[in-house]
Structures are given as C-alpha cells and as structure tokens.
Amino acid sequence: QVQLVQSGAEVKKPGASVKVSCKASGYTFTGYYVHWLRQAPGQGLEWMGWINPNSGGTNYAQKFQGRVTMTRDTSISTAYMELSRLRSDDTAVYYCARDRIFGVVTPNWFDPWGQGTLVTVSS
Amino acid sequence: EIVLTQSPATLSLSPGERATLSCRASQDVSSYLAWYQQKPGQAPRLLIYDASNRATGIPARFSGSGSGTDFTLTISSLEPEDFAVYYCQQRSNRFTFGQGTRLEIK
C-alpha cells in the first residue's frame, strides 16, 4: 500500500537548521508531486511548498522563500525538507503528503500524508 | 491570498444526527476545494476533492457540494468515529486552508 514514513522528532536551537525526510513506498516515487505542510501546536494547516520528484523542480510558498529547500533522492524514494534560520514560531508538526494524481502538470490534492515530524525550536 | 472561512468553529451533535459544515472563500475558487478530516494525534485524511468527489475509501455518508465561494460538507448520519476536526482547502491559487471546524459529541 502507499505509505510515507517520516523521520523522527527533532529539537533545535533558534538559528539552526532542520532537515526532515519522507520515505515513499508502494508507488512510483517519480510520478507524483510531494508537498510539505506544517501545523503549529493547536493551530491549523499551512502549505510550505512542493517538489516534483521526477525533475527536481520546486515551488515554495512566499512565506518560506529563502529559508526552505526541498530536495529528493530518487534512488531511495525519499523527499527532504530543510528549513533554516529556525525561530520559536517554527515549532510545529511537519508533514509530507503525496499528490493525489499520477503525472499531473498542476499539483492537485494531498493524499496520503506522512505521519508527521515534530520539530521543536527552543533555546 | 485566498482566505477560507469555516463555520461554525465548533459543532456539537449526537451520533445519528446530520452534520452540516460550511466553508466560504474570499474569492471564486470554482470547484477547486477539498475537505480533510483530522483526529487527535493523526495526520489529516482527504475526504472530498473537487468540491463533491469522495476520495478512495470514504463512506457514502460524507458528501460535498458547492462551487465558486460557498461550499458545504455534509455527514448524513454521524458515527462515533466522525467526531474530529474538519478543514477545507483550496487549490485555485496556491494552497490555503480554513481554520477548521471541531465536530464534538453533544
């Protein structure tokens, strides 16, 4: 079955960087966009950007431009999201999610999702 | 940025009752709207996409309607496992979510 398994929880100091991984299985990794989203404690959902695993192309939300980098390693079907210059308000659960449809030109809906990775930023 | 406003913030109902959740967009999103369900400690799950299409494996008691700026998620007869937070999301212009509606047991 389709599965996205994310790396474990992280604790970082302000100003540091964090890199979260998302390993895909059960489908053709290069055929679907991978999105990254986050959810601060007790808050709603926020889209951060996507990566096209086939081309490596990316599209970031304006809020994260300059601080986020999304990459992939097709040999191990894994996507990565690195967020730099961390602040306390970056404390959140970070999710990867696959796009719903194979091979689309325009990213679609988020289905399914990884289990989430808690990133805590604290001095 | 397209702002999605969900109402009510909290909905208190009993199992077996009908639930109606609303989502209003700040501008026309056509039918580019989805609904997600999130239970405590879990990732969100796609329920409805393109305003009215059920995702794979979603029970028929969940239905979506609307287009343009006004959308509705209806749960025809609530099951105990349906009590959760529901988010709407648009993909007409980038991706944004509503703030969520908490569906709680009365």
Short mmCIF file of C-alpha atoms in Angstrom, two decimals:
data_model
loop_
_atom_site.label_atom_id
_atom_site.label_comp_id
_atom_site.label_asym_id
_atom_site.label_seq_id
_atom_site.Cartn_x
_atom_site.Cartn_y
_atom_site.Cartn_z
CA GLN A 1 0.00 0.00 0.00
CA VAL A 2 1.03 3.62 -0.44
CA GLN A 3 3.00 4.82 2.55
CA LEU A 4 5.00 7.89 3.51
CA VAL A 5 7.26 7.42 6.52
CA GLN A 6 8.89 10.49 8.03
CA SER A 7 11.97 10.87 10.17
CA GLY A 8 11.77 11.27 13.93
CA ALA A 9 11.22 14.25 16.19
CA GLU A 10 13.86 16.97 16.36
CA VAL A 11 14.82 19.60 18.93
CA LYS A 12 16.74 22.56 17.57
CA LYS A 13 18.03 25.87 18.88
CA PRO A 14 16.99 29.18 17.34
CA GLY A 15 19.08 29.97 14.29
CA ALA A 16 19.80 26.33 13.49
CA SER A 17 18.52 24.27 10.55
CA VAL A 18 16.46 21.11 10.43
CA LYS A 19 16.14 18.52 7.67
CA VAL A 20 13.12 16.20 7.66
CA SER A 21 12.92 13.14 5.43
CA CYS A 22 9.91 11.42 3.88
CA LYS A 23 10.42 7.90 2.51
CA ALA A 24 7.83 6.74 -0.01
CA SER A 25 6.80 3.19 -0.74
CA GLY A 26 4.05 1.36 -2.62
CA TYR A 27 4.03 3.59 -5.69
CA THR A 28 6.22 5.12 -8.42
CA PHE A 29 8.02 7.88 -6.50
CA THR A 30 8.82 9.95 -9.57
CA GLY A 31 5.21 10.02 -10.75
CA TYR A 32 3.67 12.21 -8.04
CA TYR A 33 4.42 15.63 -6.58
CA VAL A 34 5.36 15.65 -2.89
CA HIS A 35 4.09 18.51 -0.77
CA TRP A 36 5.30 19.74 2.60
CA LEU A 37 2.94 21.28 5.14
CA ARG A 38 3.10 22.17 8.80
CA GLN A 39 0.82 22.57 11.78
CA ALA A 40 1.79 24.61 14.83
CA PRO A 41 0.54 23.29 18.21
CA GLY A 42 -3.22 23.65 18.40
CA GLN A 43 -3.31 25.53 15.10
CA GLY A 44 -4.41 24.95 11.52
CA LEU A 45 -2.58 23.67 8.46
CA GLU A 46 -0.11 25.62 6.35
CA TRP A 47 1.26 24.63 2.94
CA MET A 48 5.01 25.20 2.57
CA GLY A 49 5.74 24.03 -0.97
CA TRP A 50 6.11 21.11 -3.33
CA ILE A 51 8.78 19.19 -5.17
CA ASN A 52 8.44 17.31 -8.42
CA PRO A 53 10.47 14.15 -7.72
CA ASN A 54 10.91 13.49 -11.43
CA SER A 55 12.51 16.81 -12.39
CA GLY A 56 13.56 18.11 -9.00
CA GLY A 57 11.59 21.27 -9.67
CA THR A 58 10.21 23.10 -6.64
CA ASN A 59 7.64 25.72 -5.75
CA TYR A 60 7.72 27.36 -2.33
CA ALA A 61 5.15 29.42 -0.50
CA GLN A 62 6.25 33.04 -0.41
CA LYS A 63 6.40 32.97 3.39
CA PHE A 64 9.21 30.40 3.31
CA GLN A 65 11.17 31.63 0.29
CA GLY A 66 14.84 31.88 1.16
CA ARG A 67 14.54 29.64 4.23
CA VAL A 68 13.23 26.34 2.84
CA THR A 69 14.87 23.88 0.49
CA MET A 70 13.12 20.78 -0.83
CA THR A 71 15.16 18.02 -2.43
CA ARG A 72 14.80 14.36 -3.29
CA ASP A 73 16.85 11.22 -3.77
CA THR A 74 15.12 9.06 -6.36
CA SER A 75 17.45 6.11 -5.70
CA ILE A 76 15.86 5.65 -2.28
CA SER A 77 12.42 7.19 -3.00
CA THR A 78 12.90 9.86 -0.36
CA ALA A 79 12.00 13.53 -0.27
CA TYR A 80 13.60 16.05 2.09
CA MET A 81 12.60 19.41 3.51
CA GLU A 82 15.23 21.62 5.10
CA LEU A 83 14.24 24.76 6.99
CA SER A 84 16.97 27.16 8.05
CA ARG A 85 17.29 30.07 10.48
CA LEU A 86 14.78 28.45 12.79
CA ARG A 87 12.69 30.58 15.17
CA SER A 88 10.50 29.59 18.07
CA ASP A 89 7.40 30.05 15.93
CA ASP A 90 8.67 27.31 13.60
CA THR A 91 7.78 24.81 16.32
CA ALA A 92 5.26 22.58 14.60
CA VAL A 93 4.47 19.15 13.23
CA TYR A 94 5.79 18.96 9.69
CA TYR A 95 4.02 16.70 7.21
CA CYS A 96 4.84 15.41 3.78
CA ALA A 97 1.95 14.48 1.55
CA ARG A 98 1.78 12.92 -1.87
CA ASP A 99 -0.26 14.48 -4.64
CA ARG A 100 -3.44 12.58 -5.38
CA ILE A 101 -2.97 12.03 -9.10
CA PHE A 102 -0.18 10.44 -11.15
CA GLY A 103 1.69 12.53 -13.66
CA VAL A 104 -0.34 15.75 -13.47
CA VAL A 105 1.06 19.02 -14.77
CA THR A 106 -0.56 21.01 -11.97
CA PRO A 107 -0.33 19.79 -8.37
CA ASN A 108 -3.60 18.55 -7.06
CA TRP A 109 -4.76 17.39 -3.64
CA PHE A 110 -2.87 15.96 -0.68
CA ASP A 111 -3.38 12.23 -0.38
CA PRO A 112 -1.99 10.40 1.52
CA TRP A 113 0.02 12.09 4.26
CA GLY A 114 3.04 11.02 6.26
CA GLN A 115 2.69 10.53 9.99
CA GLY A 116 4.25 13.90 10.81
CA THR A 117 7.52 15.02 12.40
CA LEU A 118 7.52 17.26 15.46
CA VAL A 119 10.16 19.95 15.28
CA THR A 120 10.68 21.88 18.49
CA VAL A 121 12.69 25.10 18.42
CA SER A 122 13.83 26.13 21.86
CA SER A 123 16.86 27.68 23.47
CA GLU B 1 -4.06 35.06 -0.86
CA ILE B 2 -7.42 33.31 -0.85
CA VAL B 3 -8.87 33.20 2.65
CA LEU B 4 -11.19 30.35 3.59
CA THR B 5 -13.59 30.94 6.47
CA GLN B 6 -15.19 27.91 8.09
CA SER B 7 -18.32 27.91 10.21
CA PRO B 8 -19.18 27.11 12.83
CA ALA B 9 -15.93 26.91 14.76
CA THR B 10 -17.41 24.13 16.90
CA LEU B 11 -20.40 21.94 16.19
CA SER B 12 -21.92 19.82 18.96
CA LEU B 13 -24.08 16.95 17.77
CA SER B 14 -25.07 13.42 18.75
CA PRO B 15 -24.37 10.18 16.88
CA GLY B 16 -27.03 9.59 14.24
CA GLU B 17 -27.60 13.30 13.63
CA ARG B 18 -26.83 15.15 10.41
CA ALA B 19 -23.83 17.48 10.33
CA THR B 20 -23.52 20.47 8.01
CA LEU B 21 -20.17 22.29 7.84
CA SER B 22 -19.59 25.42 5.79
CA CYS B 23 -16.59 26.93 4.04
CA ARG B 24 -16.60 30.33 2.36
CA ALA B 25 -13.82 31.54 0.06
CA SER B 26 -12.76 35.20 -0.19
CA GLN B 27 -12.84 34.87 -3.98
CA ASP B 28 -14.07 32.44 -6.60
CA VAL B 29 -12.24 29.10 -6.43
CA SER B 30 -14.51 27.35 -8.94
CA SER B 31 -14.68 23.71 -7.77
CA TYR B 32 -11.08 23.58 -6.58
CA LEU B 33 -11.97 22.78 -2.98
CA ALA B 34 -11.28 19.78 -0.77
CA TRP B 35 -12.22 18.64 2.73
CA TYR B 36 -9.94 16.85 5.18
CA GLN B 37 -10.62 15.12 8.48
CA GLN B 38 -8.09 15.19 11.30
CA LYS B 39 -8.29 13.18 14.51
CA PRO B 40 -6.12 13.94 17.55
CA GLY B 41 -2.51 12.87 17.06
CA GLN B 42 -3.10 11.86 13.45
CA ALA B 43 -2.33 13.32 10.06
CA PRO B 44 -5.21 14.77 8.07
CA ARG B 45 -7.10 12.48 5.68
CA LEU B 46 -8.58 13.57 2.37
CA LEU B 47 -12.36 13.13 2.33
CA ILE B 48 -13.68 15.17 -0.61
CA TYR B 49 -11.88 16.72 -3.58
CA ASP B 50 -13.04 18.94 -6.43
CA ALA B 51 -15.89 20.04 -4.13
CA SER B 52 -18.02 16.92 -4.45
CA ASN B 53 -15.93 13.82 -5.19
CA ARG B 54 -15.33 11.32 -2.41
CA ALA B 55 -11.78 10.12 -2.03
CA THR B 56 -10.95 6.44 -2.11
CA GLY B 57 -12.42 4.52 0.79
CA ILE B 58 -14.53 7.37 2.16
CA PRO B 59 -18.02 6.26 3.28
CA ALA B 60 -21.06 7.45 1.37
CA ARG B 61 -22.39 9.33 4.41
CA PHE B 62 -19.83 12.06 3.57
CA SER B 63 -20.83 14.39 0.75
CA GLY B 64 -19.64 17.74 -0.53
CA SER B 65 -21.35 20.44 -2.51
CA GLY B 66 -20.91 23.99 -3.74
CA SER B 67 -18.89 25.99 -6.22
CA GLY B 68 -17.49 29.49 -6.52
CA THR B 69 -17.28 30.83 -2.98
CA ASP B 70 -19.68 28.74 -0.88
CA PHE B 71 -19.16 25.10 -0.02
CA THR B 72 -20.70 22.54 2.31
CA LEU B 73 -19.58 19.25 3.80
CA THR B 74 -22.48 17.09 4.95
CA ILE B 75 -22.28 13.98 7.10
CA SER B 76 -25.69 12.36 6.75
CA SER B 77 -25.72 10.32 9.95
CA LEU B 78 -22.88 10.74 12.41
CA GLU B 79 -20.90 7.71 13.53
CA PRO B 80 -18.77 7.82 16.70
CA GLU B 81 -15.58 7.85 14.62
CA ASP B 82 -16.66 11.03 12.76
CA PHE B 83 -16.03 13.34 15.70
CA ALA B 84 -12.88 15.19 14.67
CA VAL B 85 -11.67 18.47 13.18
CA TYR B 86 -12.54 19.20 9.56
CA TYR B 87 -10.59 21.52 7.28
CA CYS B 88 -11.44 22.89 3.86
CA GLN B 89 -8.64 23.68 1.42
CA GLN B 90 -8.46 25.41 -1.97
CA ARG B 91 -6.03 24.93 -4.84
CA SER B 92 -7.33 27.64 -7.19
CA ASN B 93 -4.46 29.94 -6.27
CA ARG B 94 -1.65 28.25 -4.43
CA PHE B 95 -2.92 26.27 -1.45
CA THR B 96 -4.67 27.59 1.63
CA PHE B 97 -6.75 26.03 4.39
CA GLY B 98 -9.65 27.16 6.51
CA GLN B 99 -9.15 27.40 10.26
CA GLY B 100 -11.14 24.22 10.90
CA THR B 101 -14.46 23.14 12.41
CA ARG B 102 -14.35 20.96 15.50
CA LEU B 103 -17.15 18.40 15.49
CA GLU B 104 -17.72 17.26 19.06
CA ILE B 105 -20.08 14.84 20.75
CA LYS B 106 -23.03 16.51 22.42
#
